[in-house]
Structure formats: structure tokens, C-alpha cells
């Protein structure tokens, strides 16, 4: 099922990570990540409470060619060993996407290599095939600081969106809750750590949208509920104790996990109602690092007899190996793109699904 001995360079610059990677797929050995370079920009945006598009784009321009050089050197290949170049062509912050697309076009023009424009979300969604060789069709939940959606993946370019957040992404909610409780950023790991020492039953936070059918999600009300609970404590006690903070984190995390688990159960049942069994239920994105969430999703998956998989974290968060792999899959089935390839700020994976609302702190989601 893997590629026919293809070596692809992947380039990613759609948000705040500058990344390049070389992936080789061989019919006998499967897929091998020869190198994967990721240079984050967290430090550059730290003072601004979110990613500043102009700063991100400038940093990508300054760092991309060195990043590509490093990826090639670590993989031990030259441009002459490549079969094609895959680049994120959207969705994302347009200045960053443009930086990557222009670099890829430049290399392709100079070398004659084929160019493949990759949808960043397709990169995330196809990762379980790179890491675990999962076969189509499968269900994936993308949960990160910028993404939150359920997708049925039935081909390299065939995605059906079953639902997603109507406001914040879960990672954003973790980050905002951390901020309002005085915990460090990124908030996810800090909230998870505090929650370990907390009582999830002390504060009963809402389970948003559970009363509505379908797989859509909402997280902004949950964040507001944590804010109110904090303000109540401050009004009554004049401040919050460490135990209050731990209990608030535990209650919030329990609500996020419960909502995502229930919506995952519904997404799995949508597949089963159509009389097919997904080959796997995969979760990807930074929030998938959360142990409580992962355990809840695994339980739901097991209840329907569906194998559960979570790619390693370095391949869940933004990286270029997933772009190289998604490019490789597209290249094999559809061939390259023309040099007229355009960078797109919005690019939904499923063109039939209704447009998503909200754009989050990391820019447009789809
Ligand atoms: O996929 P990712 O690295 O970046 C993008 O969103 O592009 O995801 C980062 C998000 C952050 O919001 C972070 O707080 C969250 O993932 N995160 C977690 C955990 N580790 C990272 N959320 C909950 N629990 C964690 N252990
Ligand atoms: Zn991403």
C-alpha cells in the first residue's frame, strides 16, 4: 500500500512552526522519516497573547531555507535524490503559507522537480497512515490549539467532516483557563498537572452541546464557566487556594474529556449506522497529549470494537513529515500540481461541509 520508492521533501510554514522533513516510502520497507526539523516561534510571540501573522511570516522567510538545508543534510540526501517537493499551500496565516509556497516553487523551478500543494489539515489527518499504516476508511479527531474536528478519511483526498467546534479549539480553552488561573503557557500541560491533584467532582462545569444531536462542539462557554467559578471564590474568600486551582483544573478537564468522548461515540456510531466499521479511531493534535482525554477516547473506541491509535506527539503537533507524507500519497494517486499553485488562507478538507465559525488565536481553522 505504501509508495513506489519515492523520496519527498516536505515544507510547513502555515502557523508558528517552521518545518522541513524528508520522507521515503518504499514498497518493501513502508514509510521512513529520514529527517524532521521543526523550529518553533513561541518566544517571538510570547508578549502578544497569540501568533502575530507578520512576525510569523518574517520568521518563516528568515528560517525556511536553513531548515530545508538541515532536513536534507540530516536525511543524507541532496536535491538530486528527491522525487518531488510537497508544501503546505493552506489553510493558515497567508504570509507564512506564501513563504513556504514561494520557496518550494523556487526549488522546483531550479531543479525541475514536481511540486505538490498539500492541505495542512490533510497532513494531520493522514498521519495515522504514516505512523501505523492504518487503512482507509478511518475516523480521526483533530484536537489542538487551532483545530477541532471529526473527519472520516476514506482516501488521500477524500474527507468527510462530521462536526467540529463552533467557537474555540480545545487547546485554546486549556490555554485560556491556565491564564485565568495564573498558570504558565502553553496551558494544556500546566492544567493537566494541576488537575492530577484536584477533585473533578467539586465543580460541575457544563457539558456544552451534549443536548444537541450531532458531533459539533463548543468550548468558549466552558472557559467562561471556569472564570465565573474563580470569581465566585475570589468574592467569597478574597482569593483562590492551590487546592481551589487544582479542583477547577480537574473539573474543567473532566468536562472537556466527557464532551469529546461523547461526541466521539456519536461519530463512531454515524459510521456504524452506515454499516461499515472504521479501520481505526485516531486522535491527533497537541491536546491528544492529555492522558485523561486519551483514556476516555480509548474507552469509547473499545466499546465499539474499533482499534484506537494516537500518533507520537512530535507527529501530532505541527511538523513537515506529515506534509511530505500527505504529498507522497497525493503524488501517487493524482500526480503533481501546476506551478500556478496558489496559497490559500482557507481551505476546507470537506468542501460539502458548512463553513466553520471563529478563527481562534492561531488563525483560520479551515
Ligand atoms: O497541535 P499543537 O501543538 O499546535 C497547534 O494548535 O497548532 O497544539 C497545541 C495545543 C496548546 O493549546 C496546548 O495547550 C495543548 O495543545 N496541549 C494540551 C496538552 N499539551 C498540549 N492540552 C491538554 N493537555 C495537554 N497535556
Ligand atoms: Zn496543525
Short mmCIF file of C-alpha atoms and ligand atoms in Angstrom, two decimals:
data_model
loop_
_atom_site.label_atom_id
_atom_site.label_comp_id
_atom_site.label_asym_id
_atom_site.label_seq_id
_atom_site.Cartn_x
_atom_site.Cartn_y
_atom_site.Cartn_z
CA UNK A 1 0.00 0.00 0.00
CA UNK A 2 2.94 2.34 0.52
CA UNK A 3 4.57 4.44 -2.23
CA UNK A 4 6.72 3.09 -5.04
CA UNK A 5 10.16 4.05 -3.76
CA UNK A 6 9.55 7.78 -3.51
CA UNK A 7 11.60 10.35 -1.59
CA UNK A 8 9.77 13.59 -0.83
CA UNK A 9 10.83 16.83 0.82
CA UNK A 10 8.04 18.40 2.89
CA UNK A 11 7.82 22.08 3.85
CA UNK A 12 5.48 23.53 6.51
CA UNK A 13 5.06 27.21 7.46
CA UNK A 14 1.33 27.77 7.92
CA UNK A 15 1.33 28.84 11.58
CA UNK A 16 4.13 29.34 14.12
CA UNK A 17 6.38 26.39 13.32
CA UNK A 18 8.94 26.47 10.52
CA UNK A 19 9.47 22.87 9.45
CA UNK A 20 11.10 20.71 6.78
CA UNK A 21 11.33 16.93 6.54
CA UNK A 22 12.33 14.14 4.19
CA UNK A 23 10.14 11.05 3.99
CA UNK A 24 10.84 7.98 1.91
CA UNK A 25 8.24 5.35 1.12
CA UNK A 26 9.37 2.04 -0.16
CA UNK A 27 7.09 -0.85 -1.18
CA UNK A 28 9.13 -3.26 0.98
CA UNK A 29 10.06 -1.17 3.99
CA UNK A 30 6.97 1.04 4.32
CA UNK A 31 7.43 4.71 5.12
CA UNK A 32 10.55 6.04 6.80
CA UNK A 33 11.01 9.55 8.16
CA UNK A 34 14.62 10.30 7.18
CA UNK A 35 14.59 13.68 8.93
CA UNK A 36 12.13 16.08 10.54
CA UNK A 37 13.20 19.58 11.52
CA UNK A 38 10.83 21.82 13.47
CA UNK A 39 11.72 25.31 14.61
CA UNK A 40 9.06 26.86 16.85
CA UNK A 41 8.41 30.59 17.30
CA UNK A 42 6.80 30.60 20.74
CA UNK A 43 9.43 33.03 22.06
CA UNK A 44 8.73 35.56 19.27
CA UNK A 45 5.01 35.75 20.04
CA UNK A 46 5.13 35.33 23.84
CA UNK A 47 4.47 39.02 24.60
CA UNK A 48 1.40 39.28 22.36
CA UNK A 49 -1.02 36.63 23.69
CA UNK A 50 -1.27 34.93 20.30
CA UNK A 51 0.53 34.45 17.00
CA UNK A 52 1.24 37.76 15.22
CA UNK A 53 0.91 36.98 11.48
CA UNK A 54 3.52 39.50 10.27
CA UNK A 55 6.12 38.36 12.81
CA UNK A 56 5.42 34.72 11.91
CA UNK A 57 5.77 35.35 8.17
CA UNK A 58 9.07 37.21 8.59
CA UNK A 59 10.49 34.46 10.79
CA UNK A 60 9.48 31.80 8.23
CA UNK A 61 11.21 33.73 5.43
CA UNK A 62 14.37 34.04 7.52
CA UNK A 63 14.45 30.41 8.65
CA UNK A 64 12.96 28.28 5.90
CA UNK A 65 15.98 27.74 3.65
CA UNK A 66 18.24 26.82 6.57
CA UNK A 67 15.56 24.47 7.85
CA UNK A 68 15.36 22.76 4.44
CA UNK A 69 19.16 22.51 4.25
CA UNK A 70 19.25 20.87 7.68
CA UNK A 71 16.50 18.41 6.80
CA UNK A 72 18.34 17.36 3.63
CA UNK A 73 21.67 17.07 5.46
CA UNK A 74 20.22 15.02 8.32
CA UNK A 75 18.47 12.73 5.83
CA UNK A 76 21.75 12.37 3.93
CA UNK A 77 20.14 13.27 0.60
CA UNK A 78 20.64 16.02 -1.97
CA UNK A 79 18.05 17.74 -4.14
CA UNK A 80 19.00 15.26 -6.90
CA UNK A 81 17.78 12.34 -4.75
CA UNK A 82 14.27 13.76 -4.37
CA UNK A 83 11.24 12.75 -6.43
CA UNK A 84 9.10 15.76 -5.56
CA UNK A 85 8.59 18.66 -3.16
CA UNK A 86 5.43 18.87 -1.03
CA UNK A 87 4.50 22.17 0.59
CA UNK A 88 1.62 23.32 2.78
CA UNK A 89 -0.49 25.52 0.48
CA UNK A 90 -3.14 26.29 3.15
CA UNK A 91 -5.14 26.74 5.29
CA UNK A 92 -3.24 29.06 7.61
CA UNK A 93 -1.75 32.50 8.08
CA UNK A 94 -1.33 33.63 4.50
CA UNK A 95 2.10 35.30 4.86
CA UNK A 96 3.58 32.12 6.28
CA UNK A 97 1.90 29.85 3.73
CA UNK A 98 3.18 32.11 0.93
CA UNK A 99 6.76 31.93 2.25
CA UNK A 100 6.71 28.14 2.01
CA UNK A 101 4.98 28.01 -1.37
CA UNK A 102 7.42 30.54 -2.89
CA UNK A 103 10.43 28.59 -1.60
CA UNK A 104 9.03 25.29 -2.92
CA UNK A 105 8.28 26.85 -6.31
CA UNK A 106 11.79 28.31 -6.44
CA UNK A 107 13.43 24.93 -5.80
CA UNK A 108 11.11 23.22 -8.29
CA UNK A 109 11.80 25.85 -10.96
CA UNK A 110 15.56 25.46 -10.46
CA UNK A 111 15.64 21.65 -10.36
CA UNK A 112 12.67 20.61 -12.49
CA UNK A 113 11.24 18.63 -9.53
CA UNK A 114 7.43 18.18 -9.39
CA UNK A 115 5.53 20.43 -6.96
CA UNK A 116 2.73 19.17 -4.68
CA UNK A 117 0.48 21.57 -2.75
CA UNK A 118 -0.73 19.96 0.48
CA UNK A 119 -3.66 20.89 2.71
CA UNK A 120 -2.24 21.27 6.22
CA UNK A 121 -5.27 19.50 7.73
CA UNK A 122 -4.81 16.60 5.31
CA UNK A 123 -1.29 16.33 6.71
CA UNK A 124 -2.70 15.88 10.23
CA UNK A 125 -5.50 13.61 9.02
CA UNK A 126 -3.23 11.22 7.06
CA UNK A 127 -0.60 10.89 9.83
CA UNK A 128 -2.02 7.60 11.21
CA UNK A 129 -1.12 6.02 7.85
CA UNK A 130 2.46 7.26 8.14
CA UNK A 131 2.88 6.09 11.75
CA UNK A 132 0.69 2.97 11.90
CA UNK A 133 -0.12 2.09 8.28
CA UNK A 134 -3.85 2.47 9.09
CA UNK A 135 -6.05 1.57 6.12
CA UNK A 136 -8.98 3.57 4.73
CA UNK A 137 -11.59 4.32 5.89
CA UNK A 138 -10.91 5.52 9.42
CA UNK A 139 -12.23 8.16 11.79
CA UNK A 140 -9.96 10.87 13.15
CA UNK A 141 -10.44 13.55 15.79
CA UNK A 142 -8.10 16.52 15.36
CA UNK A 143 -7.71 18.40 18.65
CA UNK A 144 -5.12 21.13 19.02
CA UNK A 145 -4.75 24.83 19.74
CA UNK A 146 -6.07 25.62 16.27
CA UNK A 147 -8.11 22.63 15.15
CA UNK A 148 -11.05 20.61 16.39
CA UNK A 149 -12.97 18.38 14.02
CA UNK A 150 -14.11 14.83 13.33
CA UNK A 151 -13.23 13.51 9.88
CA UNK A 152 -13.89 10.25 8.09
CA UNK A 153 -10.83 9.68 5.92
CA UNK A 154 -11.54 7.34 3.03
CA UNK A 155 -8.78 8.30 0.57
CA UNK A 156 -5.74 10.60 0.30
CA UNK A 157 -8.08 13.33 -0.88
CA UNK A 158 -11.45 12.15 0.41
CA UNK A 159 -12.56 13.58 3.73
CA UNK A 160 -15.98 13.88 5.29
CA UNK A 161 -16.33 16.33 8.14
CA UNK A 162 -18.83 15.04 10.69
CA UNK A 163 -18.59 18.05 13.02
CA UNK A 164 -16.25 20.38 14.82
CA UNK A 165 -16.04 23.28 17.21
CA UNK A 166 -18.33 26.23 16.64
CA UNK A 167 -16.04 28.57 18.60
CA UNK A 168 -12.72 27.84 20.39
CA UNK A 169 -10.48 24.84 19.81
CA UNK A 170 -9.93 22.74 22.99
CA UNK A 171 -6.24 23.70 23.19
CA UNK A 172 -7.26 27.36 23.22
CA UNK A 173 -9.65 26.62 26.09
CA UNK A 174 -6.85 24.90 28.05
CA UNK A 175 -4.59 27.89 27.39
CA UNK A 176 -7.23 30.44 28.45
CA UNK A 177 -8.13 28.50 31.61
CA UNK A 178 -4.42 28.34 32.52
CA UNK A 179 -4.16 32.08 32.00
CA UNK A 180 -7.13 32.93 34.19
CA UNK A 181 -5.80 30.68 36.96
CA UNK A 182 -2.30 32.15 36.78
CA UNK A 183 -0.69 29.02 35.31
CA UNK A 184 2.07 29.15 32.65
CA UNK A 185 1.63 28.78 28.85
CA UNK A 186 1.12 26.55 26.96
CA UNK A 187 -1.76 25.87 29.30
CA UNK A 188 -2.52 22.23 28.46
CA UNK A 189 0.36 20.58 30.33
CA UNK A 190 0.02 23.01 33.28
CA UNK A 191 -3.72 22.40 33.65
CA UNK A 192 -3.23 18.63 33.35
CA UNK A 193 -0.58 18.68 36.07
CA UNK A 194 -2.75 20.74 38.45
CA UNK A 195 -5.76 18.52 37.67
CA UNK A 196 -3.86 15.45 38.89
CA UNK A 197 -4.05 16.85 42.42
CA UNK A 198 -7.62 18.09 42.10
CA UNK A 199 -11.13 16.76 42.71
CA UNK A 200 -13.02 16.64 39.38
CA UNK A 201 -16.37 16.41 41.19
CA UNK A 202 -16.13 19.62 43.27
CA UNK A 203 -17.07 21.95 40.41
CA UNK A 204 -19.65 20.63 37.98
CA UNK A 205 -18.98 22.51 34.75
CA UNK A 206 -21.38 22.42 31.79
CA UNK A 207 -21.10 19.80 29.04
CA UNK A 208 -21.70 22.13 26.05
CA UNK A 209 -23.84 20.96 23.11
CA UNK A 210 -24.48 17.48 24.54
CA UNK A 211 -28.19 18.28 24.37
CA UNK A 212 -27.93 18.81 20.62
CA UNK A 213 -27.65 15.93 18.17
CA UNK A 214 -24.55 15.53 16.04
CA UNK A 215 -20.83 15.99 16.56
CA UNK A 216 -20.44 19.76 16.85
CA UNK A 217 -18.57 21.07 19.88
CA UNK A 218 -18.24 24.33 21.80
CA UNK A 219 -15.61 25.30 24.36
CA UNK A 220 -15.93 29.04 24.93
CA UNK A 221 -18.83 28.70 27.42
CA UNK A 222 -16.86 26.18 29.44
CA UNK A 223 -13.99 28.62 29.74
CA UNK A 224 -16.43 31.31 30.91
CA UNK A 225 -17.86 28.90 33.50
CA UNK A 226 -14.36 28.40 34.95
CA UNK A 227 -13.92 32.18 35.03
CA UNK A 228 -17.21 32.59 36.95
CA UNK A 229 -16.32 29.86 39.44
CA UNK A 230 -12.97 31.56 40.05
CA UNK A 231 -14.62 34.96 40.52
CA UNK A 232 -17.14 33.47 42.99
CA UNK A 233 -14.29 32.06 45.07
CA UNK A 234 -12.44 35.37 44.98
CA UNK A 235 -15.60 37.24 46.05
CA UNK A 236 -16.21 34.82 48.94
CA UNK A 237 -12.66 34.15 50.15
CA UNK A 238 -10.69 37.07 48.77
CA UNK A 239 -8.59 34.77 46.54
CA UNK A 240 -8.10 31.16 45.47
CA UNK A 241 -6.00 28.50 47.17
CA UNK A 242 -3.79 25.95 45.44
CA UNK A 243 -6.46 23.32 46.14
CA UNK A 244 -9.15 25.52 44.53
CA UNK A 245 -6.93 25.88 41.47
CA UNK A 246 -6.35 22.13 41.26
CA UNK A 247 -10.07 21.41 41.65
CA UNK A 248 -11.01 23.98 38.98
CA UNK A 249 -8.49 22.40 36.57
CA UNK A 250 -9.73 18.89 37.34
CA UNK A 251 -13.37 19.91 36.81
CA UNK A 252 -12.57 21.69 33.55
CA UNK A 253 -10.50 18.80 32.21
CA UNK A 254 -13.22 16.29 33.15
CA UNK A 255 -15.79 18.37 31.22
CA UNK A 256 -13.58 18.58 28.10
CA UNK A 257 -12.88 14.83 28.21
CA UNK A 258 -16.56 13.96 28.77
CA UNK A 259 -17.74 16.11 25.87
CA UNK A 260 -15.07 14.88 23.46
CA UNK A 261 -15.69 11.25 24.46
CA UNK A 262 -19.46 11.52 23.95
CA UNK A 263 -19.07 13.25 20.58
CA UNK A 264 -16.51 10.61 19.55
CA UNK A 265 -19.03 7.89 20.46
CA UNK A 266 -21.58 9.61 18.24
CA UNK A 267 -19.09 9.95 15.37
CA UNK A 268 -18.27 6.22 15.63
CA UNK A 269 -21.99 5.40 15.60
CA UNK A 270 -22.52 7.53 12.48
CA UNK A 271 -20.02 5.20 10.76
CA UNK A 272 -21.60 2.03 12.19
CA UNK A 273 -25.10 3.22 11.23
CA UNK A 274 -23.88 3.41 7.66
CA UNK A 275 -22.94 -0.26 8.03
CA UNK A 276 -19.20 -0.05 7.93
CA UNK A 277 -16.60 -0.38 10.60
CA UNK A 278 -13.86 2.24 10.55
CA UNK A 279 -10.42 0.55 10.44
CA UNK A 280 -9.37 2.73 13.38
CA UNK A 281 -10.28 5.69 15.53
CA UNK A 282 -7.32 8.06 15.67
CA UNK A 283 -6.74 11.19 17.69
CA UNK A 284 -4.15 13.80 16.69
CA UNK A 285 -3.12 17.30 17.76
CA UNK A 286 -1.41 18.77 20.82
CA UNK A 287 -4.39 18.17 23.12
CA UNK A 288 -4.10 14.42 22.38
CA UNK A 289 -1.16 14.51 24.82
CA UNK A 290 -3.72 14.74 27.65
CA UNK A 291 -3.79 11.38 29.45
CA UNK A 292 -7.32 11.78 30.87
CA UNK A 293 -8.68 12.61 27.42
CA UNK A 294 -6.79 9.79 25.73
CA UNK A 295 -8.09 7.26 28.25
CA UNK A 296 -11.68 8.47 27.75
CA UNK A 297 -11.39 8.22 23.95
CA UNK A 298 -9.78 4.79 24.15
CA UNK A 299 -12.69 3.50 26.27
CA UNK A 300 -15.25 4.78 23.76
CA UNK A 301 -13.34 3.27 20.86
CA UNK A 302 -13.03 -0.11 22.60
CA UNK A 303 -16.78 -0.14 23.30
CA UNK A 304 -17.43 -0.19 19.54
CA UNK A 305 -14.63 -2.69 18.87
CA UNK A 306 -12.60 -0.11 16.94
CA UNK A 307 -8.78 -0.12 17.24
CA UNK A 308 -7.59 3.15 18.81
CA UNK A 309 -4.42 4.95 17.76
CA UNK A 310 -2.69 8.14 18.79
CA UNK A 311 0.43 9.04 16.77
CA UNK A 312 3.50 10.08 18.81
CA UNK A 313 3.23 13.68 19.97
CA UNK A 314 6.02 15.06 17.77
CA UNK A 315 3.97 13.88 14.76
CA UNK A 316 0.67 15.13 16.22
CA UNK A 317 1.83 18.71 16.58
CA UNK A 318 2.76 20.74 13.50
CA UNK A 319 5.63 19.18 11.54
CA UNK A 320 6.73 18.70 7.93
CA UNK A 321 6.93 14.89 7.89
CA UNK A 322 3.12 14.81 7.76
CA UNK A 323 3.23 17.25 4.82
CA UNK A 324 5.81 15.12 2.97
CA UNK A 325 3.68 12.00 3.62
CA UNK A 326 0.38 13.62 2.54
CA UNK A 327 2.21 14.95 -0.55
CA UNK A 328 3.50 11.49 -1.30
CA UNK A 329 0.02 9.99 -1.08
CA UNK A 330 -1.42 12.69 -3.39
CA UNK A 331 1.51 12.42 -5.80
CA UNK A 332 0.97 8.67 -6.18
CA UNK A 333 -2.77 8.97 -6.79
CA UNK A 334 -3.15 12.30 -8.58
CA UNK A 335 0.30 13.43 -9.73
CA UNK A 336 1.84 16.87 -9.17
CA UNK A 337 0.31 20.35 -9.14
CA UNK A 338 0.98 23.05 -11.72
CA UNK A 339 3.42 25.88 -10.95
CA UNK A 340 0.35 28.14 -10.78
CA UNK A 341 -0.40 26.60 -7.34
CA UNK A 342 -1.81 29.29 -5.02
CA UNK A 343 -1.50 29.78 -1.26
CA UNK A 344 -4.92 29.65 0.42
CA UNK A 345 -5.80 31.17 3.82
CA UNK A 346 -8.94 28.97 3.98
CA UNK A 347 -9.17 25.51 2.51
CA UNK A 348 -11.80 23.20 3.99
CA UNK A 349 -10.97 19.50 3.67
CA UNK A 350 -14.57 18.65 3.03
CA UNK A 351 -15.98 21.16 0.51
CA UNK A 352 -19.55 19.97 1.24
CA UNK A 353 -19.40 20.77 4.97
CA UNK A 354 -20.74 24.11 6.20
CA UNK A 355 -18.01 26.74 6.74
CA UNK A 356 -16.65 26.87 10.28
CA UNK A 357 -17.21 29.84 12.54
CA UNK A 358 -14.45 31.56 14.50
CA UNK A 359 -10.80 31.76 13.70
CA UNK A 360 -9.07 31.22 17.03
CA UNK A 361 -5.85 32.65 18.36
CA UNK A 362 -3.78 30.79 15.79
CA UNK A 363 -5.74 31.95 12.78
CA UNK A 364 -8.32 30.36 10.50
CA UNK A 365 -9.12 26.75 11.24
CA UNK A 366 -10.32 25.61 7.86
O1 LIG B 1 -1.02 20.82 17.83
P1 LIG B 1 -0.42 21.91 18.65
O2 LIG B 1 1.00 21.79 19.10
O3 LIG B 1 -0.47 23.29 17.91
C1 LIG B 1 -1.45 23.90 17.22
O4 LIG B 1 -2.55 24.06 17.74
O5 LIG B 1 -1.14 24.32 16.11
O6 LIG B 1 -1.36 22.08 19.93
C2 LIG B 1 -1.03 22.97 20.96
C3 LIG B 1 -2.15 22.97 21.96
C4 LIG B 1 -1.97 24.05 23.00
O7 LIG B 1 -3.16 24.77 23.09
C5 LIG B 1 -1.68 23.27 24.27
O8 LIG B 1 -2.15 23.90 25.45
C6 LIG B 1 -2.39 21.96 24.02
O9 LIG B 1 -2.20 21.71 22.65
N1 LIG B 1 -1.82 20.89 24.85
C7 LIG B 1 -2.53 20.21 25.77
C8 LIG B 1 -1.60 19.33 26.41
N2 LIG B 1 -0.38 19.50 25.81
C9 LIG B 1 -0.54 20.45 24.86
N3 LIG B 1 -3.82 20.27 26.14
C10 LIG B 1 -4.22 19.47 27.12
N4 LIG B 1 -3.40 18.61 27.79
C11 LIG B 1 -2.10 18.51 27.46
N5 LIG B 1 -1.30 17.66 28.12
ZN1 LIG B 2 -1.76 21.99 12.66
#
